Amino acid sequence: MSSNPLPSNTSRLGGCTLTGALSVTTSVSDSISIVHGPKGCSHHNFSLLHTIALENNRLNLPSVYSSGLLESEIIFGGEAALERAIAACASSSPKCIFVLSTCVAETIGDDVFSVCSMDWGVPVIPVPTAGFLGGAFQNGVLNALSTLSDGVSPGSPDGTVNIIGEKNLEFEVEENYTEVLRLLSALGLSVNLRFIHQISYDEIPQLARASFNVLRDKEVVPLGDHLKARFGMPYLESFPVGLAGTLRFLEMAADTCGVSYHAAVQDERAVQEELLADFSDLSGARIVLPPDGVSAGDGAVIREVVTALGMKIADSGLCVPMPLSPPVGTSGIRRMLHRWRRMIRA
Amino acid sequence: MMKQIALYGKGGIGKSTTSANLSAALSFKGLNVLQIGCDPKRDSTRMLMHGSFIPTVMDLVRERGDTAVGLEDVVYTGFNGVRCVEAGGPEPGVGCAGRGIIATFQLLEKFGALSGDVIVYDVLGDVVCGGFAMPMREGYAQEIYLVTSGELMSLYAANNICKAIRRLSQRKKSTCRLAGVICNAKNQPREEELVGEFARRVNSALVQFIPHDRVVQLAELHKQTVIEYAPDSAQAERYRTLASKVMENVTFTIPTPLEIDELESLALEYL
């Protein structure tokens, strides 16, 4: 449970395990995710997923199906309702079906695993997601990712890179991926698999082929360790953050697969100098950080950028918008500075 | 004013036998009595119904859905006009029986079934979850009777129920109180003294001692309450006395449950 009940904490850092897991499973494009619970549990998640999909120009509806538990199922048991839901979904021949449990299904003790293990003609994969068991959004993400990775057999590394645990619900998910791809390409590296972002079920076994993993951020480290233990894959624990951090990312990625980074770092330094020159008009501007604070990671990036541009952090005055998670790479900083400039000039 | 009482106690201690005989005895006082069995085992009212298992509220809801169930489907008139309801519940091993009790009560409320002079709630072994405390909530049973023998495990269960009553009685507007202890004896030595002392220690009183009597088994084998099967027996008279005491009782307390070592040393004192 969150020990700090302030709204800013619970709303930013809490979240429901179910939502986290759905953000992963619905990103397997040819699957259906069954939410085994009352309709409301799937409805607001569906709305959220749909909104994010539209924002990222994906027009297909999220593939979410509810077992639609009502009071009678709570009293008499919900396993039959789950069987009906799986049968209905299986009849449309998806590549696989995910079954995500909810608080009330776990409370009354429905045996979701045993229902899923029946012969349904398609893989039916249970993901434990009852929110009341203490986890939050990120636990749901990790539960879903590790459940999916557990079905993958070891392979032989081919020099490529996996992207692990992208934040599928962040508006900039594609921009952030593109930035990492740009940096890896500068080192001559290519991406093997986005695990899991808009891939098909048949692509999942490719996970084992890559030589190393780039995790979205430190919250994914438990999975990074798990994959390291299973497939012997080293990992970088976060997408690049900050000016110096982006250069360091290039060095670490290059070291991990034994290629040279000097040219790439030199080029990126030039890109960053160009960035600072583009925003030199902000020199001397005074900004205020948002009143609900910034995370430690954010704070370091903000101070680095403010210092590099000759800006000042003040106690009162103009409050600039801050991204929910630290800006990714040099391009992320550019987008953030664009927003600051609009605010400062407005 | 309608009197609502609930009997709680360890499984197998004789709550249903006591409830059915109490209801029967109350009905002979000219009272309109409703007995509600709150146990998925559904056998609370069987002796009042001459051995037949009446359809339970939850069975009917499961088969037809709650909109297709009416008052006449769930209330059955048994011996001497005692109205009988069985809550029922899910199949053993699935679902949530506690929620079933809550749903039953909501349905009975909707039907206006909770009427008459006396309602007797016969509730399963222990207050295992919030659902089985439903009869103790505001608007239902104000008077809780504990049914126990002098055996330690039975007293232990009764003591646990005291904890539930104390907890619920602290809620705002709660009218739920401990009304007394009924000793359904196993004919152990000094059993009446022991249960009487237990009742005193939990801040209550022994309202009726019911000795073990073969006539109870004989009545059951004939699918009747003792009141019906052997109305002139001493046992029937004890149930009638219990009925009178229940109607006259005005001493309702907030119980003071014992610690386990107190309970054990109490039992040792009356060996």
Short mmCIF file of N, CA and C in Angstrom, two decimals, chain A residues 151-287:
data_model
loop_
_atom_site.label_atom_id
_atom_site.label_comp_id
_atom_site.label_asym_id
_atom_site.label_seq_id
_atom_site.Cartn_x
_atom_site.Cartn_y
_atom_site.Cartn_z
N GLY A 151 7.16 -17.90 -21.25
CA GLY A 151 6.82 -18.87 -22.29
C GLY A 151 7.85 -18.94 -23.41
N VAL A 152 8.92 -18.13 -23.31
CA VAL A 152 9.90 -18.06 -24.39
C VAL A 152 11.08 -18.99 -24.10
N SER A 153 11.52 -19.76 -25.12
CA SER A 153 12.68 -20.63 -24.95
C SER A 153 13.96 -19.86 -25.28
N PRO A 154 15.07 -20.22 -24.62
CA PRO A 154 16.33 -19.52 -24.88
C PRO A 154 16.75 -19.63 -26.35
N GLY A 155 17.43 -18.59 -26.85
CA GLY A 155 17.91 -18.61 -28.24
C GLY A 155 19.37 -18.19 -28.26
N SER A 156 19.92 -18.01 -29.48
CA SER A 156 21.32 -17.57 -29.54
C SER A 156 21.38 -16.11 -29.96
N PRO A 157 22.19 -15.31 -29.24
CA PRO A 157 22.22 -13.86 -29.48
C PRO A 157 22.77 -13.51 -30.86
N ASP A 158 22.14 -12.51 -31.51
CA ASP A 158 22.53 -12.14 -32.86
C ASP A 158 23.00 -10.70 -32.99
N GLY A 159 23.33 -10.08 -31.86
CA GLY A 159 23.87 -8.72 -31.92
C GLY A 159 22.82 -7.63 -31.90
N THR A 160 21.54 -7.99 -31.85
CA THR A 160 20.48 -6.97 -31.84
C THR A 160 20.07 -6.63 -30.40
N VAL A 161 19.12 -5.69 -30.31
CA VAL A 161 18.74 -5.14 -29.01
C VAL A 161 17.23 -5.26 -28.80
N ASN A 162 16.82 -5.65 -27.58
CA ASN A 162 15.40 -5.61 -27.23
C ASN A 162 15.08 -4.32 -26.46
N ILE A 163 13.91 -3.78 -26.71
CA ILE A 163 13.42 -2.66 -25.91
C ILE A 163 12.40 -3.24 -24.93
N ILE A 164 12.64 -3.09 -23.63
CA ILE A 164 11.84 -3.80 -22.63
C ILE A 164 11.02 -2.83 -21.78
N GLY A 165 9.73 -3.10 -21.71
CA GLY A 165 8.88 -2.41 -20.74
C GLY A 165 8.57 -0.97 -21.09
N GLU A 166 8.34 -0.67 -22.36
CA GLU A 166 7.96 0.70 -22.73
C GLU A 166 6.69 1.11 -22.01
N LYS A 167 6.58 2.39 -21.74
CA LYS A 167 5.38 2.92 -21.09
C LYS A 167 4.31 3.11 -22.17
N ASN A 168 3.53 2.07 -22.39
CA ASN A 168 2.57 2.10 -23.50
C ASN A 168 1.50 3.17 -23.34
N LEU A 169 1.30 3.65 -22.12
CA LEU A 169 0.26 4.64 -21.91
C LEU A 169 0.79 6.07 -21.90
N GLU A 170 2.10 6.27 -22.13
CA GLU A 170 2.55 7.66 -22.18
C GLU A 170 2.34 8.19 -23.60
N PHE A 171 1.98 9.48 -23.67
CA PHE A 171 1.67 10.05 -24.96
C PHE A 171 2.87 10.02 -25.90
N GLU A 172 4.08 10.10 -25.35
CA GLU A 172 5.27 10.18 -26.18
C GLU A 172 5.94 8.83 -26.39
N VAL A 173 5.17 7.75 -26.24
CA VAL A 173 5.79 6.42 -26.33
C VAL A 173 6.51 6.21 -27.66
N GLU A 174 5.91 6.70 -28.76
CA GLU A 174 6.56 6.50 -30.06
C GLU A 174 7.78 7.41 -30.22
N GLU A 175 7.67 8.68 -29.79
CA GLU A 175 8.80 9.60 -29.89
C GLU A 175 9.99 9.08 -29.07
N ASN A 176 9.69 8.56 -27.90
CA ASN A 176 10.78 8.07 -27.05
C ASN A 176 11.47 6.86 -27.67
N TYR A 177 10.65 5.99 -28.26
CA TYR A 177 11.23 4.83 -28.93
C TYR A 177 12.09 5.28 -30.10
N THR A 178 11.57 6.23 -30.88
CA THR A 178 12.30 6.71 -32.05
C THR A 178 13.66 7.30 -31.65
N GLU A 179 13.68 7.98 -30.51
CA GLU A 179 14.94 8.56 -30.03
C GLU A 179 15.96 7.47 -29.68
N VAL A 180 15.49 6.42 -28.98
CA VAL A 180 16.40 5.33 -28.62
C VAL A 180 16.89 4.61 -29.89
N LEU A 181 15.96 4.43 -30.82
CA LEU A 181 16.33 3.79 -32.09
C LEU A 181 17.40 4.61 -32.82
N ARG A 182 17.25 5.95 -32.81
CA ARG A 182 18.21 6.85 -33.47
C ARG A 182 19.61 6.67 -32.84
N LEU A 183 19.62 6.62 -31.51
CA LEU A 183 20.91 6.50 -30.83
C LEU A 183 21.55 5.14 -31.07
N LEU A 184 20.73 4.07 -31.01
CA LEU A 184 21.27 2.73 -31.25
C LEU A 184 21.77 2.62 -32.69
N SER A 185 21.04 3.22 -33.63
CA SER A 185 21.44 3.17 -35.04
C SER A 185 22.79 3.86 -35.23
N ALA A 186 23.00 4.93 -34.47
CA ALA A 186 24.27 5.65 -34.58
C ALA A 186 25.44 4.76 -34.19
N LEU A 187 25.15 3.72 -33.39
CA LEU A 187 26.20 2.76 -33.02
C LEU A 187 26.20 1.55 -33.95
N GLY A 188 25.33 1.58 -34.95
CA GLY A 188 25.22 0.46 -35.87
C GLY A 188 24.41 -0.69 -35.31
N LEU A 189 23.62 -0.43 -34.24
CA LEU A 189 22.81 -1.49 -33.63
C LEU A 189 21.38 -1.42 -34.13
N SER A 190 20.73 -2.59 -34.20
CA SER A 190 19.33 -2.58 -34.62
C SER A 190 18.46 -3.22 -33.54
N VAL A 191 17.17 -2.86 -33.58
CA VAL A 191 16.23 -3.36 -32.58
C VAL A 191 15.63 -4.68 -33.02
N ASN A 192 15.64 -5.65 -32.11
CA ASN A 192 15.08 -6.97 -32.38
C ASN A 192 13.59 -7.00 -32.11
N LEU A 193 13.19 -6.54 -30.91
CA LEU A 193 11.79 -6.67 -30.50
C LEU A 193 11.44 -5.58 -29.50
N ARG A 194 10.25 -5.01 -29.66
CA ARG A 194 9.72 -4.11 -28.63
C ARG A 194 8.84 -4.98 -27.74
N PHE A 195 9.33 -5.27 -26.55
CA PHE A 195 8.66 -6.22 -25.65
C PHE A 195 8.06 -5.44 -24.48
N ILE A 196 6.76 -5.14 -24.52
CA ILE A 196 5.74 -5.41 -25.53
C ILE A 196 5.19 -4.08 -26.01
N HIS A 197 5.33 -3.81 -27.30
CA HIS A 197 4.63 -2.65 -27.84
C HIS A 197 4.22 -2.96 -29.26
N GLN A 198 2.92 -3.09 -29.46
CA GLN A 198 2.34 -3.30 -30.79
C GLN A 198 3.08 -4.39 -31.56
N ILE A 199 3.14 -5.58 -30.97
CA ILE A 199 3.72 -6.70 -31.70
C ILE A 199 2.66 -7.80 -31.79
N SER A 200 2.92 -8.79 -32.63
CA SER A 200 1.97 -9.90 -32.72
C SER A 200 2.42 -11.01 -31.80
N TYR A 201 1.50 -11.93 -31.50
CA TYR A 201 1.79 -13.03 -30.58
C TYR A 201 2.96 -13.87 -31.07
N ASP A 202 3.02 -14.09 -32.41
CA ASP A 202 4.07 -14.94 -32.96
C ASP A 202 5.46 -14.32 -32.85
N GLU A 203 5.51 -13.02 -32.63
CA GLU A 203 6.83 -12.36 -32.52
C GLU A 203 7.46 -12.56 -31.13
N ILE A 204 6.64 -12.91 -30.14
CA ILE A 204 7.14 -12.97 -28.76
C ILE A 204 8.36 -13.88 -28.59
N PRO A 205 8.38 -15.09 -29.23
CA PRO A 205 9.55 -15.97 -29.05
C PRO A 205 10.87 -15.35 -29.51
N GLN A 206 10.79 -14.32 -30.38
CA GLN A 206 12.02 -13.64 -30.83
C GLN A 206 12.78 -12.97 -29.69
N LEU A 207 12.09 -12.78 -28.58
CA LEU A 207 12.69 -12.11 -27.43
C LEU A 207 14.09 -12.65 -27.12
N ALA A 208 14.25 -13.98 -27.23
CA ALA A 208 15.49 -14.62 -26.78
C ALA A 208 16.67 -14.39 -27.73
N ARG A 209 16.41 -13.80 -28.91
CA ARG A 209 17.47 -13.68 -29.91
C ARG A 209 18.45 -12.54 -29.67
N ALA A 210 18.01 -11.50 -28.96
CA ALA A 210 18.83 -10.28 -28.87
C ALA A 210 20.08 -10.49 -28.01
N SER A 211 21.03 -9.57 -28.15
CA SER A 211 22.25 -9.66 -27.36
C SER A 211 22.15 -8.90 -26.06
N PHE A 212 21.35 -7.83 -26.07
CA PHE A 212 21.11 -7.17 -24.78
C PHE A 212 19.79 -6.41 -24.78
N ASN A 213 19.39 -6.01 -23.59
CA ASN A 213 18.10 -5.36 -23.41
C ASN A 213 18.28 -3.92 -22.97
N VAL A 214 17.46 -3.04 -23.51
CA VAL A 214 17.39 -1.67 -22.99
C VAL A 214 16.06 -1.53 -22.26
N LEU A 215 16.11 -1.29 -20.95
CA LEU A 215 14.88 -1.15 -20.16
C LEU A 215 14.37 0.28 -20.28
N ARG A 216 13.03 0.43 -20.18
CA ARG A 216 12.45 1.77 -20.30
C ARG A 216 12.91 2.66 -19.15
N ASP A 217 12.81 2.14 -17.94
CA ASP A 217 13.37 2.89 -16.80
C ASP A 217 13.63 1.92 -15.65
N LYS A 218 14.09 2.46 -14.53
CA LYS A 218 14.54 1.58 -13.45
C LYS A 218 13.45 0.70 -12.88
N GLU A 219 12.19 1.12 -13.08
CA GLU A 219 11.09 0.30 -12.56
C GLU A 219 11.05 -1.07 -13.22
N VAL A 220 11.69 -1.22 -14.37
CA VAL A 220 11.65 -2.48 -15.11
C VAL A 220 12.82 -3.40 -14.71
N VAL A 221 13.68 -2.90 -13.80
CA VAL A 221 14.87 -3.67 -13.43
C VAL A 221 14.57 -5.10 -12.96
N PRO A 222 13.48 -5.33 -12.16
CA PRO A 222 13.22 -6.73 -11.77
C PRO A 222 13.08 -7.66 -12.97
N LEU A 223 12.45 -7.16 -14.03
CA LEU A 223 12.31 -7.98 -15.23
C LEU A 223 13.65 -8.10 -15.95
N GLY A 224 14.43 -7.01 -15.97
CA GLY A 224 15.77 -7.04 -16.56
C GLY A 224 16.61 -8.13 -15.90
N ASP A 225 16.53 -8.22 -14.58
CA ASP A 225 17.27 -9.25 -13.85
C ASP A 225 16.76 -10.65 -14.20
N HIS A 226 15.45 -10.74 -14.30
CA HIS A 226 14.81 -12.02 -14.62
C HIS A 226 15.28 -12.51 -15.99
N LEU A 227 15.30 -11.62 -16.97
CA LEU A 227 15.70 -12.00 -18.33
C LEU A 227 17.21 -12.29 -18.39
N LYS A 228 17.96 -11.58 -17.57
CA LYS A 228 19.40 -11.80 -17.51
C LYS A 228 19.66 -13.22 -16.99
N ALA A 229 18.90 -13.59 -15.95
CA ALA A 229 19.07 -14.92 -15.38
C ALA A 229 18.64 -16.01 -16.36
N ARG A 230 17.55 -15.74 -17.09
CA ARG A 230 17.02 -16.79 -17.98
C ARG A 230 17.80 -16.91 -19.29
N PHE A 231 18.13 -15.77 -19.89
CA PHE A 231 18.73 -15.80 -21.24
C PHE A 231 20.17 -15.30 -21.26
N GLY A 232 20.69 -14.92 -20.10
CA GLY A 232 22.05 -14.38 -20.05
C GLY A 232 22.20 -13.03 -20.73
N MET A 233 21.10 -12.28 -20.85
CA MET A 233 21.16 -10.98 -21.53
C MET A 233 21.51 -9.87 -20.55
N PRO A 234 22.60 -9.12 -20.81
CA PRO A 234 22.84 -7.93 -19.99
C PRO A 234 21.79 -6.86 -20.34
N TYR A 235 21.70 -5.85 -19.49
CA TYR A 235 20.73 -4.80 -19.81
C TYR A 235 21.25 -3.42 -19.43
N LEU A 236 20.73 -2.39 -20.11
CA LEU A 236 20.89 -1.01 -19.67
C LEU A 236 19.62 -0.67 -18.92
N GLU A 237 19.74 -0.06 -17.75
CA GLU A 237 18.57 0.00 -16.88
C GLU A 237 17.61 1.13 -17.20
N SER A 238 17.92 1.98 -18.18
CA SER A 238 16.96 3.05 -18.49
C SER A 238 17.20 3.60 -19.88
N PHE A 239 16.14 4.14 -20.48
CA PHE A 239 16.28 4.98 -21.66
C PHE A 239 17.19 6.15 -21.27
N PRO A 240 17.87 6.79 -22.25
CA PRO A 240 18.77 7.90 -21.90
C PRO A 240 18.01 9.11 -21.35
N VAL A 241 18.58 9.71 -20.31
CA VAL A 241 17.95 10.87 -19.68
C VAL A 241 19.00 11.94 -19.45
N GLY A 242 18.77 13.14 -19.97
CA GLY A 242 19.70 14.26 -19.76
C GLY A 242 20.74 14.35 -20.86
N LEU A 243 21.42 15.50 -20.90
CA LEU A 243 22.43 15.73 -21.94
C LEU A 243 23.61 14.78 -21.77
N ALA A 244 24.23 14.84 -20.58
CA ALA A 244 25.37 13.96 -20.31
C ALA A 244 24.90 12.51 -20.29
N GLY A 245 23.68 12.31 -19.78
CA GLY A 245 23.15 10.95 -19.68
C GLY A 245 22.98 10.30 -21.04
N THR A 246 22.64 11.10 -22.04
CA THR A 246 22.47 10.56 -23.39
C THR A 246 23.82 10.12 -23.97
N LEU A 247 24.84 10.91 -23.71
CA LEU A 247 26.18 10.53 -24.18
C LEU A 247 26.64 9.26 -23.46
N ARG A 248 26.31 9.19 -22.16
CA ARG A 248 26.70 8.02 -21.38
C ARG A 248 25.96 6.76 -21.88
N PHE A 249 24.71 6.96 -22.27
CA PHE A 249 23.91 5.85 -22.81
C PHE A 249 24.61 5.25 -24.04
N LEU A 250 25.11 6.15 -24.91
CA LEU A 250 25.81 5.67 -26.11
C LEU A 250 27.04 4.85 -25.72
N GLU A 251 27.78 5.35 -24.74
CA GLU A 251 28.99 4.65 -24.31
C GLU A 251 28.65 3.27 -23.74
N MET A 252 27.62 3.25 -22.87
CA MET A 252 27.27 1.99 -22.21
C MET A 252 26.74 0.97 -23.21
N ALA A 253 25.90 1.44 -24.13
CA ALA A 253 25.34 0.52 -25.13
C ALA A 253 26.46 -0.05 -25.99
N ALA A 254 27.40 0.82 -26.37
CA ALA A 254 28.51 0.37 -27.21
C ALA A 254 29.38 -0.64 -26.46
N ASP A 255 29.68 -0.32 -25.19
CA ASP A 255 30.50 -1.23 -24.39
C ASP A 255 29.84 -2.59 -24.25
N THR A 256 28.51 -2.56 -24.05
CA THR A 256 27.80 -3.82 -23.82
C THR A 256 27.93 -4.76 -25.01
N CYS A 257 27.96 -4.20 -26.24
CA CYS A 257 28.11 -5.15 -27.36
C CYS A 257 29.44 -4.98 -28.09
N GLY A 258 30.39 -4.33 -27.41
CA GLY A 258 31.76 -4.34 -27.91
C GLY A 258 31.98 -3.60 -29.23
N VAL A 259 31.24 -2.50 -29.43
CA VAL A 259 31.51 -1.68 -30.62
C VAL A 259 32.10 -0.34 -30.15
N SER A 260 32.59 0.43 -31.08
CA SER A 260 33.21 1.70 -30.73
C SER A 260 32.14 2.80 -30.65
N TYR A 261 32.32 3.70 -29.70
CA TYR A 261 31.29 4.74 -29.53
C TYR A 261 31.81 6.13 -29.88
N HIS A 262 33.11 6.29 -30.15
CA HIS A 262 33.68 7.63 -30.23
C HIS A 262 32.99 8.50 -31.28
N ALA A 263 32.80 7.96 -32.48
CA ALA A 263 32.19 8.76 -33.54
C ALA A 263 30.77 9.15 -33.16
N ALA A 264 30.00 8.16 -32.61
CA ALA A 264 28.60 8.43 -32.27
C ALA A 264 28.50 9.49 -31.18
N VAL A 265 29.37 9.42 -30.18
CA VAL A 265 29.33 10.39 -29.09
C VAL A 265 29.68 11.79 -29.62
N GLN A 266 30.68 11.83 -30.50
CA GLN A 266 31.08 13.12 -31.06
C GLN A 266 29.92 13.75 -31.86
N ASP A 267 29.25 12.94 -32.65
CA ASP A 267 28.11 13.42 -33.43
C ASP A 267 27.00 13.91 -32.52
N GLU A 268 26.73 13.14 -31.44
CA GLU A 268 25.63 13.49 -30.55
C GLU A 268 25.92 14.78 -29.80
N ARG A 269 27.23 14.96 -29.47
CA ARG A 269 27.62 16.19 -28.78
C ARG A 269 27.31 17.39 -29.68
N ALA A 270 27.57 17.22 -30.97
CA ALA A 270 27.27 18.29 -31.94
C ALA A 270 25.77 18.56 -31.99
N VAL A 271 24.96 17.47 -31.93
CA VAL A 271 23.50 17.63 -31.94
C VAL A 271 23.06 18.42 -30.71
N GLN A 272 23.68 18.14 -29.58
CA GLN A 272 23.30 18.82 -28.34
C GLN A 272 23.72 20.29 -28.36
N GLU A 273 24.89 20.56 -28.97
CA GLU A 273 25.33 21.97 -29.07
C GLU A 273 24.37 22.77 -29.95
N GLU A 274 23.92 22.12 -31.00
CA GLU A 274 22.96 22.75 -31.89
C GLU A 274 21.65 23.05 -31.15
N LEU A 275 21.25 22.07 -30.31
CA LEU A 275 20.04 22.23 -29.50
C LEU A 275 20.16 23.45 -28.59
N LEU A 276 21.29 23.54 -27.89
CA LEU A 276 21.47 24.66 -26.95
C LEU A 276 21.51 25.99 -27.70
N ALA A 277 22.12 25.97 -28.90
CA ALA A 277 22.16 27.20 -29.70
C ALA A 277 20.77 27.61 -30.13
N ASP A 278 19.93 26.61 -30.48
CA ASP A 278 18.56 26.89 -30.91
C ASP A 278 17.74 27.55 -29.81
N PHE A 279 18.09 27.25 -28.56
CA PHE A 279 17.31 27.79 -27.44
C PHE A 279 18.09 28.84 -26.64
N SER A 280 19.12 29.42 -27.25
CA SER A 280 19.94 30.39 -26.53
C SER A 280 19.13 31.62 -26.13
N ASP A 281 17.98 31.85 -26.79
CA ASP A 281 17.13 32.99 -26.43
C ASP A 281 16.55 32.84 -25.02
N LEU A 282 16.60 31.61 -24.46
CA LEU A 282 16.06 31.41 -23.11
C LEU A 282 17.07 31.79 -22.02
N SER A 283 18.28 32.12 -22.44
CA SER A 283 19.31 32.49 -21.47
C SER A 283 18.82 33.64 -20.59
N GLY A 284 19.00 33.48 -19.29
CA GLY A 284 18.58 34.53 -18.37
C GLY A 284 17.14 34.41 -17.91
N ALA A 285 16.34 33.55 -18.57
CA ALA A 285 14.92 33.40 -18.16
C ALA A 285 14.84 32.75 -16.79
N ARG A 286 13.85 33.21 -15.98
CA ARG A 286 13.66 32.64 -14.64
C ARG A 286 12.42 31.76 -14.66
N ILE A 287 12.59 30.55 -14.18
CA ILE A 287 11.44 29.63 -14.15
C ILE A 287 11.23 29.07 -12.75
#
